[in-house]
Short mmCIF file of N, CA, C and O in Angstrom, two decimals:
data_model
loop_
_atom_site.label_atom_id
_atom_site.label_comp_id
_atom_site.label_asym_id
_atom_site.label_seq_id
_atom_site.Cartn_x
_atom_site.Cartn_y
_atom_site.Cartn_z
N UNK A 13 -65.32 -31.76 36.14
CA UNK A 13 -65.81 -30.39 36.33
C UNK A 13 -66.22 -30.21 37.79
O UNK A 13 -66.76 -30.98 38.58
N UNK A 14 -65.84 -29.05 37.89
CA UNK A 14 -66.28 -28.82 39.45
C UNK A 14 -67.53 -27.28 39.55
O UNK A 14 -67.61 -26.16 39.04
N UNK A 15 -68.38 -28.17 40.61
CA UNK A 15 -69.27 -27.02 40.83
C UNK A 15 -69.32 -26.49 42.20
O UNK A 15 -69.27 -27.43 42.99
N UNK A 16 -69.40 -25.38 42.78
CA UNK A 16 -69.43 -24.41 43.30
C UNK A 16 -70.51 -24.06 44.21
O UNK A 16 -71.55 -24.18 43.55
N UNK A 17 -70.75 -23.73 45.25
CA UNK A 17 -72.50 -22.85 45.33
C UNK A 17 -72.02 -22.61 46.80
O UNK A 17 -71.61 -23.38 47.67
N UNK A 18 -72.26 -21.02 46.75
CA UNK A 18 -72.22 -20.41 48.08
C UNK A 18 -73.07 -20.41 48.39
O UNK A 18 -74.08 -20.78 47.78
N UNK A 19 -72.93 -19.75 50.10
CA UNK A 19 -74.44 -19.31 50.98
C UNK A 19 -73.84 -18.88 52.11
O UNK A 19 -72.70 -19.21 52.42
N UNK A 20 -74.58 -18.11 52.78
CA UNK A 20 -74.31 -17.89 54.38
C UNK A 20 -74.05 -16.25 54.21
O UNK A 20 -73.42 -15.87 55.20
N UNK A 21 -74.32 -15.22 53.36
CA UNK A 21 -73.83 -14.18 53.02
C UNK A 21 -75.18 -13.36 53.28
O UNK A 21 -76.28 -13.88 53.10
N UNK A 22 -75.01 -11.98 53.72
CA UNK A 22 -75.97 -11.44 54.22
C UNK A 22 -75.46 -9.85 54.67
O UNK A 22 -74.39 -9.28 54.48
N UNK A 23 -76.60 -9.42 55.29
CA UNK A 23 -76.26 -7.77 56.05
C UNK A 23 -75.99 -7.91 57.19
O UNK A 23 -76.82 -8.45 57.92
N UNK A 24 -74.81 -7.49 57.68
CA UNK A 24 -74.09 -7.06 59.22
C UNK A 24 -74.46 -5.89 59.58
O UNK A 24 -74.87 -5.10 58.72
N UNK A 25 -74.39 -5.58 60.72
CA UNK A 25 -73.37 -4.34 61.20
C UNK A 25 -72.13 -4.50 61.50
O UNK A 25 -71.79 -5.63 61.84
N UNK A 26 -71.06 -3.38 61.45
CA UNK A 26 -69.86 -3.49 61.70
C UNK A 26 -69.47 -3.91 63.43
O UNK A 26 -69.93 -3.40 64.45
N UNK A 27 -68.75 -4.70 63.34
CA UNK A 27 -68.09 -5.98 64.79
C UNK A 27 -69.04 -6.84 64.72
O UNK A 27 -69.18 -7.46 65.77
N UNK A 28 -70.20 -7.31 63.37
CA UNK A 28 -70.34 -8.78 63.61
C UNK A 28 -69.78 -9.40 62.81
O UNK A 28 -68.80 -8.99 62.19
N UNK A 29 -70.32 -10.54 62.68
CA UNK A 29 -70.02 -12.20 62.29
C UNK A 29 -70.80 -12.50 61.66
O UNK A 29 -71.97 -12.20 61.88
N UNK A 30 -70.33 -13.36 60.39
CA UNK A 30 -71.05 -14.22 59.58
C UNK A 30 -69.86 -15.01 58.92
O UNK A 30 -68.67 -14.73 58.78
N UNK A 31 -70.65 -16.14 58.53
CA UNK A 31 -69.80 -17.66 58.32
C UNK A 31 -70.32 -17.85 56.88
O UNK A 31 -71.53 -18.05 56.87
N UNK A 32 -69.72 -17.84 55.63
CA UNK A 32 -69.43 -17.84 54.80
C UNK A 32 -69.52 -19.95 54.28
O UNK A 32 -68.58 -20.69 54.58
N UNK A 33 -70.77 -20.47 53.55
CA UNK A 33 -70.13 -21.52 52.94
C UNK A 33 -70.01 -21.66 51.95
O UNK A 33 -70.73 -21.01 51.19
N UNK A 34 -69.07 -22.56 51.43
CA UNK A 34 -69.43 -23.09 49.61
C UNK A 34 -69.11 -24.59 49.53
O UNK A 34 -68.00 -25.10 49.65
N UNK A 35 -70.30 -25.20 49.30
CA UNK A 35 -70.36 -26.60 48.84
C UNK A 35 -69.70 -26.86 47.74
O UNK A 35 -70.01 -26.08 46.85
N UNK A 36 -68.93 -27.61 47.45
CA UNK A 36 -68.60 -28.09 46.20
C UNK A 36 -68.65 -29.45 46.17
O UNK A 36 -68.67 -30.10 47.22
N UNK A 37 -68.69 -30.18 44.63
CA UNK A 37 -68.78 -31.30 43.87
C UNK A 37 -67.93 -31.53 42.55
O UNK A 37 -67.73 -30.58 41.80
N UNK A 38 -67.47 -32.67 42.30
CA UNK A 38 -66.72 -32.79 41.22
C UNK A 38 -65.31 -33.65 41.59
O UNK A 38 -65.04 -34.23 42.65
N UNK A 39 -64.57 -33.56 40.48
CA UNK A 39 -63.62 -34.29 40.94
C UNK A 39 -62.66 -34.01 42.36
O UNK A 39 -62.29 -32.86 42.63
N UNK A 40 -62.45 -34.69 42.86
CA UNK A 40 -61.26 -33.76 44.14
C UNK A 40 -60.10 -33.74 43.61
O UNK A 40 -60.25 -32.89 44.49
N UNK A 41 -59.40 -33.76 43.26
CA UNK A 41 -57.90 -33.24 42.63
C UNK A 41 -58.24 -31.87 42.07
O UNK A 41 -57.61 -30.88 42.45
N UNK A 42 -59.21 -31.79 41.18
CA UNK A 42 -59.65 -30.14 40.94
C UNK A 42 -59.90 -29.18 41.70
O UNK A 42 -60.08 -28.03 41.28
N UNK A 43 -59.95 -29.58 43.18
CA UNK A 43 -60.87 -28.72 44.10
C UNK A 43 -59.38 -29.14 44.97
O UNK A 43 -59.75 -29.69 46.01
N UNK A 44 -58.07 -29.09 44.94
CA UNK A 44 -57.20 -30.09 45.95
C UNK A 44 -57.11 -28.27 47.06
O UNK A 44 -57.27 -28.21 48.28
N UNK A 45 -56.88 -27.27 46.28
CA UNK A 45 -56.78 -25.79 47.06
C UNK A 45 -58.42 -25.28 46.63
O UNK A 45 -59.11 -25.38 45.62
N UNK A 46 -58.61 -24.63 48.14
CA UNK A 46 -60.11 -23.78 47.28
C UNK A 46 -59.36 -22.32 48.31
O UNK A 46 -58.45 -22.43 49.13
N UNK A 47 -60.02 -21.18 47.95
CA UNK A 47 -60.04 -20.13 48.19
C UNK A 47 -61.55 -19.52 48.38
O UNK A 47 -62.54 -20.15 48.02
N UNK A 48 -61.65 -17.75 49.19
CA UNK A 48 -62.15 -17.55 48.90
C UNK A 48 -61.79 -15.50 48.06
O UNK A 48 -60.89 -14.77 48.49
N UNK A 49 -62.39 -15.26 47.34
CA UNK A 49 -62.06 -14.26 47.00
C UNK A 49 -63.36 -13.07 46.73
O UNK A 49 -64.43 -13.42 46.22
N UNK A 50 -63.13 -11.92 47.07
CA UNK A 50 -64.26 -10.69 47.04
C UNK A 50 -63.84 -9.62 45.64
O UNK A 50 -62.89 -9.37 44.89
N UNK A 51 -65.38 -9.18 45.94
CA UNK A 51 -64.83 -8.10 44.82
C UNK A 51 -66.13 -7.01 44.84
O UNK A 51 -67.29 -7.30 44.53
N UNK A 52 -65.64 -5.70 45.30
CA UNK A 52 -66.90 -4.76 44.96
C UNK A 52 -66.78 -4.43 43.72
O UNK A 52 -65.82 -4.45 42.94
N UNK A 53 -67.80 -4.14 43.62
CA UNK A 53 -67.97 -3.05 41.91
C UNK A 53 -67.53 -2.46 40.92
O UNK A 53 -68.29 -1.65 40.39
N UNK A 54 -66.60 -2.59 40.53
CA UNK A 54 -65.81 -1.45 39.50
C UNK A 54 -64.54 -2.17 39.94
O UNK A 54 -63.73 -2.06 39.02
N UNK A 55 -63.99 -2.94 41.05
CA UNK A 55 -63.03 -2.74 41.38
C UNK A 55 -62.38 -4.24 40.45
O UNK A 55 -63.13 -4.66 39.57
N UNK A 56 -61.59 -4.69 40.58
CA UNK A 56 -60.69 -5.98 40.82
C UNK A 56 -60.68 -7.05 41.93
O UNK A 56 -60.56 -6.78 43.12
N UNK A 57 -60.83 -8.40 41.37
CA UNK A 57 -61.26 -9.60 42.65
C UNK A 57 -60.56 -9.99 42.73
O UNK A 57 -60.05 -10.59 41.78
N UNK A 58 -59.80 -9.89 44.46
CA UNK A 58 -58.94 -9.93 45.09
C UNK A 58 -59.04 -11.32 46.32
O UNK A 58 -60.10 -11.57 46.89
N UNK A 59 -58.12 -11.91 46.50
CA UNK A 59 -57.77 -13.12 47.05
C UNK A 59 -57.83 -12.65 48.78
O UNK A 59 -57.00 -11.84 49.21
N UNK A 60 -58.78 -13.20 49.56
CA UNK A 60 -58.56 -13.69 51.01
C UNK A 60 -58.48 -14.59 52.06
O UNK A 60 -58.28 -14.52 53.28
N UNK A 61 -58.68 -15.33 51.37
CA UNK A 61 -58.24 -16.34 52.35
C UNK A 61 -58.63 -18.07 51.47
O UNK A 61 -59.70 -18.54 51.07
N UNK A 62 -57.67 -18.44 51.45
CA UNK A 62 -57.02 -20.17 51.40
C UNK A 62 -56.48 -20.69 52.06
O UNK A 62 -55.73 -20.47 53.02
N UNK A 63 -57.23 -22.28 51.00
CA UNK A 63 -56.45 -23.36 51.87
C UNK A 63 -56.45 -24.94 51.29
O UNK A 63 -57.38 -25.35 50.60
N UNK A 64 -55.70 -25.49 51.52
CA UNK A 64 -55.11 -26.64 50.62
C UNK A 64 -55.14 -28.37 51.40
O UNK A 64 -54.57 -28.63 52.46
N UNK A 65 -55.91 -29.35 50.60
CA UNK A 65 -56.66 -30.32 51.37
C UNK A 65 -55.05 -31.13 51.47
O UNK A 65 -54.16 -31.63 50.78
N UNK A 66 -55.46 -30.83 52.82
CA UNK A 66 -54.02 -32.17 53.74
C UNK A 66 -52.51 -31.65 53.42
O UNK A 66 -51.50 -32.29 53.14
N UNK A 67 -52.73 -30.26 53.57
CA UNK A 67 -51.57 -29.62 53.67
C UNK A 67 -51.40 -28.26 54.96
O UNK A 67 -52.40 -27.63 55.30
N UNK A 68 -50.45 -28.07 55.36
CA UNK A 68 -50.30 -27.02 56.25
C UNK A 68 -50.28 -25.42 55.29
O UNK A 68 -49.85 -24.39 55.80
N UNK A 69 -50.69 -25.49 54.18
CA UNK A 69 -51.12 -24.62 53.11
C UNK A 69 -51.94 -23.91 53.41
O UNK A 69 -52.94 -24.33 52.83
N UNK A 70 -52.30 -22.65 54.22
CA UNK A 70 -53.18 -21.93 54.33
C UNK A 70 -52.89 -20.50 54.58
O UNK A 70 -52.15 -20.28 55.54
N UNK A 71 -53.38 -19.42 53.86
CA UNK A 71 -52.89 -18.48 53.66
C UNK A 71 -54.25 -16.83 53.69
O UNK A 71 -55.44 -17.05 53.47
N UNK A 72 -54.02 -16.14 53.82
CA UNK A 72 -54.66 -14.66 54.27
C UNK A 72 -54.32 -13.63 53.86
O UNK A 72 -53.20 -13.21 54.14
N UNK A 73 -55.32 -12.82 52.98
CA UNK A 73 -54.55 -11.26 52.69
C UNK A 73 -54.57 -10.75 54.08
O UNK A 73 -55.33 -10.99 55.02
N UNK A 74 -53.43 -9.89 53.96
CA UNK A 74 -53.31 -8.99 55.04
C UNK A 74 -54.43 -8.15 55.56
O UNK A 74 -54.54 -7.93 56.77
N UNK A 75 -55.29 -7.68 54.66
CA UNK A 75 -56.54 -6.77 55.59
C UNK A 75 -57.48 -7.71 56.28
O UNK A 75 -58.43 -7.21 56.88
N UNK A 76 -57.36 -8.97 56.28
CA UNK A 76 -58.77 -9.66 56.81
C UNK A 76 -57.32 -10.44 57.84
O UNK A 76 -57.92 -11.31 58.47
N UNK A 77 -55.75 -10.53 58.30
CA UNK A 77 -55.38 -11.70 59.21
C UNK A 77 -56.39 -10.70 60.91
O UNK A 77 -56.53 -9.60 61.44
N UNK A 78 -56.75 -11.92 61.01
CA UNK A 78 -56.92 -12.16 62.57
C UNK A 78 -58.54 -11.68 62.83
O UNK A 78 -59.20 -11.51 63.86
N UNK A 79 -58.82 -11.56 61.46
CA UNK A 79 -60.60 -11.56 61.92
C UNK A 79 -61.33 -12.35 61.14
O UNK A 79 -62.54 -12.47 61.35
N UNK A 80 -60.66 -13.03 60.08
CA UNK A 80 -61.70 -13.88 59.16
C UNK A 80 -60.44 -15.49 59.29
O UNK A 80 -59.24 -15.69 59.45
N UNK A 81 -61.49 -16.15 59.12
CA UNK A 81 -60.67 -17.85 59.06
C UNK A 81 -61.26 -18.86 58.39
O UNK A 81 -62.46 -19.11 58.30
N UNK A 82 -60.27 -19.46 57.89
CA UNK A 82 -61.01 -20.00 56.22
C UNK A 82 -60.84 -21.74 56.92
O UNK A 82 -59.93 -21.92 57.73
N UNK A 83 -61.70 -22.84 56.56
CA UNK A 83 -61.04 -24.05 57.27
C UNK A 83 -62.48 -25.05 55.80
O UNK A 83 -63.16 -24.72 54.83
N UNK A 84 -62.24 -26.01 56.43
CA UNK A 84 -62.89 -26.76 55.62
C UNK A 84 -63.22 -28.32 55.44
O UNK A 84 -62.26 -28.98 55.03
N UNK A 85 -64.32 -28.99 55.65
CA UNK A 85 -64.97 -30.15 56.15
C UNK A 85 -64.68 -30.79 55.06
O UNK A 85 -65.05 -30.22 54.03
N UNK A 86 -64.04 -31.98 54.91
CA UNK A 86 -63.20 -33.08 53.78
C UNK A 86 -64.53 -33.91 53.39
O UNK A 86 -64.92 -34.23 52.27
N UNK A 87 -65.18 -34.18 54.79
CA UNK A 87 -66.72 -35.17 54.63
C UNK A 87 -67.62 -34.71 53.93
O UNK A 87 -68.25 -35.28 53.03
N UNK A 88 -67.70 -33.60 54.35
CA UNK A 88 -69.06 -32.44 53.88
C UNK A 88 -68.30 -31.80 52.75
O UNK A 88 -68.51 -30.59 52.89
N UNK A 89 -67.61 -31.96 51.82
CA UNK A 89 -67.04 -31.39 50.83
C UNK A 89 -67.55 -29.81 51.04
O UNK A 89 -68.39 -29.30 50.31
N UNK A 90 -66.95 -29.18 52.08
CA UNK A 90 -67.44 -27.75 52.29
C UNK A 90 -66.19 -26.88 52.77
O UNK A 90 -65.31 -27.20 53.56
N UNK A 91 -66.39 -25.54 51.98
CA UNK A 91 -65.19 -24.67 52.70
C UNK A 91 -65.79 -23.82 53.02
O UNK A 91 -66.73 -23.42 52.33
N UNK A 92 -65.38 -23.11 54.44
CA UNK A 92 -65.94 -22.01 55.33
C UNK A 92 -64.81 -20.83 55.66
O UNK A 92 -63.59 -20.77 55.79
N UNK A 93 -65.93 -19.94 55.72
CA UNK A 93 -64.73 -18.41 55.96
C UNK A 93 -65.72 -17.75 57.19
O UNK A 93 -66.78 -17.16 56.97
N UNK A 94 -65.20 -17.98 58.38
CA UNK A 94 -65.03 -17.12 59.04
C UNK A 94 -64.93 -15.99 59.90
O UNK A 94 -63.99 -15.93 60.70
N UNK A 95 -66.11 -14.74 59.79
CA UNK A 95 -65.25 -13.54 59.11
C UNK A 95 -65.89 -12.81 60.39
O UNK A 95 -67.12 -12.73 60.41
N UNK A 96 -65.18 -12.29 61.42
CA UNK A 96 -65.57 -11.90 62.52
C UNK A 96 -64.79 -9.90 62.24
O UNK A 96 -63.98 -9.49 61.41
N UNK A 97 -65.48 -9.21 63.25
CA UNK A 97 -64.74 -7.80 63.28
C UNK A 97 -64.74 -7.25 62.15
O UNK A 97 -63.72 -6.80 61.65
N UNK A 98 -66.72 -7.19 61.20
CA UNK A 98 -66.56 -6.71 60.00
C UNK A 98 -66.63 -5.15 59.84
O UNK A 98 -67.47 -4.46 60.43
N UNK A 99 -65.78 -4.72 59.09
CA UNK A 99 -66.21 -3.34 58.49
C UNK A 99 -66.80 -3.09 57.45
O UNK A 99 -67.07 -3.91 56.58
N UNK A 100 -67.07 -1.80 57.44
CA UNK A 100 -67.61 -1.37 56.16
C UNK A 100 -67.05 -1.79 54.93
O UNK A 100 -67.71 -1.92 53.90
N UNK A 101 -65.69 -2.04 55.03
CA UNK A 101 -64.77 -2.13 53.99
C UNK A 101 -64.81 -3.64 53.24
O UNK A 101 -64.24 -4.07 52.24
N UNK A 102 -65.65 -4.19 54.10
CA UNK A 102 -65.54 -6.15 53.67
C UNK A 102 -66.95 -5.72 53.06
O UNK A 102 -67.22 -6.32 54.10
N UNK A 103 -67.68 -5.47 52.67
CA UNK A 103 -68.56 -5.21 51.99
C UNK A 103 -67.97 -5.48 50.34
O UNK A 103 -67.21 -4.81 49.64
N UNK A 104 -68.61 -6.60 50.11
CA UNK A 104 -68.43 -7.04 48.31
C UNK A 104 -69.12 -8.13 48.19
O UNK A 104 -69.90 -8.56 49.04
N UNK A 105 -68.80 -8.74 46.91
CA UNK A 105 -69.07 -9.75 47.05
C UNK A 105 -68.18 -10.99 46.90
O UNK A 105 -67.18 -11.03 46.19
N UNK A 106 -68.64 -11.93 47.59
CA UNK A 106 -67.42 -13.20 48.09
C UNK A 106 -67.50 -14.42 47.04
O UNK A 106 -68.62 -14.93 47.10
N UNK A 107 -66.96 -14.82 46.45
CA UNK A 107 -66.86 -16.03 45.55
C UNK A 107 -65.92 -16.97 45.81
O UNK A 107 -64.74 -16.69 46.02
N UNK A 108 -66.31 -17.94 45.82
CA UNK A 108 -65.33 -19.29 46.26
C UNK A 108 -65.29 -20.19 44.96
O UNK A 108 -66.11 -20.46 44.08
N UNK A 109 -63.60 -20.61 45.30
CA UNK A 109 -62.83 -20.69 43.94
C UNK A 109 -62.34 -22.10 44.65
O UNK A 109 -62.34 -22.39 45.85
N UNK A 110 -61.82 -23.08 43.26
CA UNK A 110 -60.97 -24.44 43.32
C UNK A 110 -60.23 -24.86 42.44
O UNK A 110 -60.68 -25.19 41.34
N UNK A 111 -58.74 -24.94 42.80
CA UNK A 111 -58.32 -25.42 41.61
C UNK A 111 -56.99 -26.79 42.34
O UNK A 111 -56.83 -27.18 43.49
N UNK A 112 -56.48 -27.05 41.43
CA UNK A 112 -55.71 -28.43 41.78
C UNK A 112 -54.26 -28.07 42.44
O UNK A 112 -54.01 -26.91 42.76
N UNK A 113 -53.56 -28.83 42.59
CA UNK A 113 -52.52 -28.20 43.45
C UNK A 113 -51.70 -27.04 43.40
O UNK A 113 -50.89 -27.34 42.52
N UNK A 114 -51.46 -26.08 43.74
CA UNK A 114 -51.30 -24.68 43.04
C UNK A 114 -49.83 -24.87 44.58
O UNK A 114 -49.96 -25.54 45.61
N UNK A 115 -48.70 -24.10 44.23
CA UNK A 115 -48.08 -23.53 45.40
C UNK A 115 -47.91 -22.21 46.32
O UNK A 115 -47.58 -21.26 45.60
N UNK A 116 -48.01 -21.90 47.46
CA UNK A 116 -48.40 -21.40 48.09
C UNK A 116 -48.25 -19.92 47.46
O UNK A 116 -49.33 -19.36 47.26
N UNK A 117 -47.41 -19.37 47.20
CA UNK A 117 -47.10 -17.96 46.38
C UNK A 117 -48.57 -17.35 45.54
O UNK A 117 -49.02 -16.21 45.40
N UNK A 118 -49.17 -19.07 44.94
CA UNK A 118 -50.73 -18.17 44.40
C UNK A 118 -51.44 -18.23 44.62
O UNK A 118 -52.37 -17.55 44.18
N UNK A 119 -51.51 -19.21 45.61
CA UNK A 119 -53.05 -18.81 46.52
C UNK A 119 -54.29 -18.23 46.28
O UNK A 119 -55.47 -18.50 46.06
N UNK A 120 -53.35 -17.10 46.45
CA UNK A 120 -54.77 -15.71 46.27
C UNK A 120 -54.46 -15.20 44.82
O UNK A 120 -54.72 -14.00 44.70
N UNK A 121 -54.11 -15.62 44.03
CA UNK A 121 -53.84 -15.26 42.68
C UNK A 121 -55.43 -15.74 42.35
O UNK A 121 -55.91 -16.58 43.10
N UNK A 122 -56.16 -15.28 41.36
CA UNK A 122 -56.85 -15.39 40.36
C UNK A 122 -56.59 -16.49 39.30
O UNK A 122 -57.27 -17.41 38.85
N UNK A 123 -55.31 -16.01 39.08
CA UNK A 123 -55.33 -16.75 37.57
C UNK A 123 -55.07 -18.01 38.28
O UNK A 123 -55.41 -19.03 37.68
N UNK A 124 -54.65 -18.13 39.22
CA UNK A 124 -54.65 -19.45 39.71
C UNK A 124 -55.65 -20.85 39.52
O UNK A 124 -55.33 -22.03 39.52
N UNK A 125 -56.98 -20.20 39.35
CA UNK A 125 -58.39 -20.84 39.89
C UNK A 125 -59.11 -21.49 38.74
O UNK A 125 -58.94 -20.91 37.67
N UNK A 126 -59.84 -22.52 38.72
CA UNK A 126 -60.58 -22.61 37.11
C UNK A 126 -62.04 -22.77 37.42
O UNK A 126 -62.99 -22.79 36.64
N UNK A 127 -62.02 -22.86 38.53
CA UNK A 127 -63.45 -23.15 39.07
C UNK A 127 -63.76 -21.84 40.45
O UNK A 127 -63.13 -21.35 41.39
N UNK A 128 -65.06 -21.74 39.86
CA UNK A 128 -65.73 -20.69 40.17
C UNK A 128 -67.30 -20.82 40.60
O UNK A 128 -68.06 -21.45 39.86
N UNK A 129 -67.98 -19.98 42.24
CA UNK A 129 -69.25 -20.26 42.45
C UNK A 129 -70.11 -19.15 41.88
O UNK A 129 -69.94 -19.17 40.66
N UNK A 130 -70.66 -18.52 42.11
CA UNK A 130 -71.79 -17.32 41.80
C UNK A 130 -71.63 -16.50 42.71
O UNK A 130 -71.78 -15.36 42.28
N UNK A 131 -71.45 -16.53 43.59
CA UNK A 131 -71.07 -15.34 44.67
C UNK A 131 -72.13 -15.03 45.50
O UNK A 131 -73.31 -15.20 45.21
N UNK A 132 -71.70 -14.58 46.57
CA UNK A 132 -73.08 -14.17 47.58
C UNK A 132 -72.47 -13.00 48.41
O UNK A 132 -71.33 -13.05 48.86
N UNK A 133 -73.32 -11.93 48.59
CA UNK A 133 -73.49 -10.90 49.13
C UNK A 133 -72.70 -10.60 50.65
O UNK A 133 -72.79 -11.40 51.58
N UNK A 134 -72.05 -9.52 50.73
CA UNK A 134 -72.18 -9.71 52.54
C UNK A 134 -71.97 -7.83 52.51
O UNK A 134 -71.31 -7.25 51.65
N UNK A 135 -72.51 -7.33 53.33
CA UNK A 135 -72.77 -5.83 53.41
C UNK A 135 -72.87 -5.76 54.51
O UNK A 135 -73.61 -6.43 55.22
N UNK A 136 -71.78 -4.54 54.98
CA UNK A 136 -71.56 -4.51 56.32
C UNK A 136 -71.94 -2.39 56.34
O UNK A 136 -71.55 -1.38 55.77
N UNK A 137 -72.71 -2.72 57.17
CA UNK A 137 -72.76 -1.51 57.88
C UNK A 137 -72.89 -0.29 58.93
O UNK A 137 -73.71 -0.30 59.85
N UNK A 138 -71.96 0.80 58.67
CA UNK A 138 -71.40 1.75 60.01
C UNK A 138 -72.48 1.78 61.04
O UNK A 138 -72.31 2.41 62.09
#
């Protein structure tokens, strides 16, 4: 079983920065891809950014390439996002996901994932 636990999530204004972590524990083959994925309110939780341990596997929805970057410490069993040039629009909340070797096409899929953190906040505003 794998566990999860974000942090680093908070209130911006729009064009800052905040760095996104999630510790995880458990087996590593379960955790071999982690992601991270958002979701406001009402809506559907949507995939942004992965990445896959000791592979050139790393992948980005299109609304966050070139301002958020997902990477991740093998020692410190930790994955980090990134997330520079925020808008209003990155406002949700962020949950970081792990699952075992998945190929690149699902990435950001959902159903992909079996492991799941609690989520933490990030609110960006005009």
């Amino acid at each position: 079983q794998v566990q999860l636990v974000e942090s680093g999530g908070g209130s911006v204004q729009a064009g800052g920065s905040l760095r996104l972590s999630c510790a995880a524990s458990g087996a590593t083959y379960a955790r071999y891809c982690m992601a991270w994925f958002r979701q406001i309110s009402g809506k559907e939780r949507e995939g942004v950014a992965a990445i896959c341990r000791d592979t050139d596997n790393v992948t980005y929805a299109n609304s966050v390439k070139g301002r958020f970057s997902v990477s991740q410490d093998n020692a410190k069993n930790t994955l980090y996002l990134q997330m520079s040039s925020l808008q209003p629009g990155d406002t949700a909340m962020y949950y970081c996901a792990a699952a075992g070797l998945i190929g690149k096409w699902r990435l950001l899929l959902t159903l992909a994932y079996s492991s799941w953190g609690q989520g933490t906040q990030v609110t960006v505003s005009s």
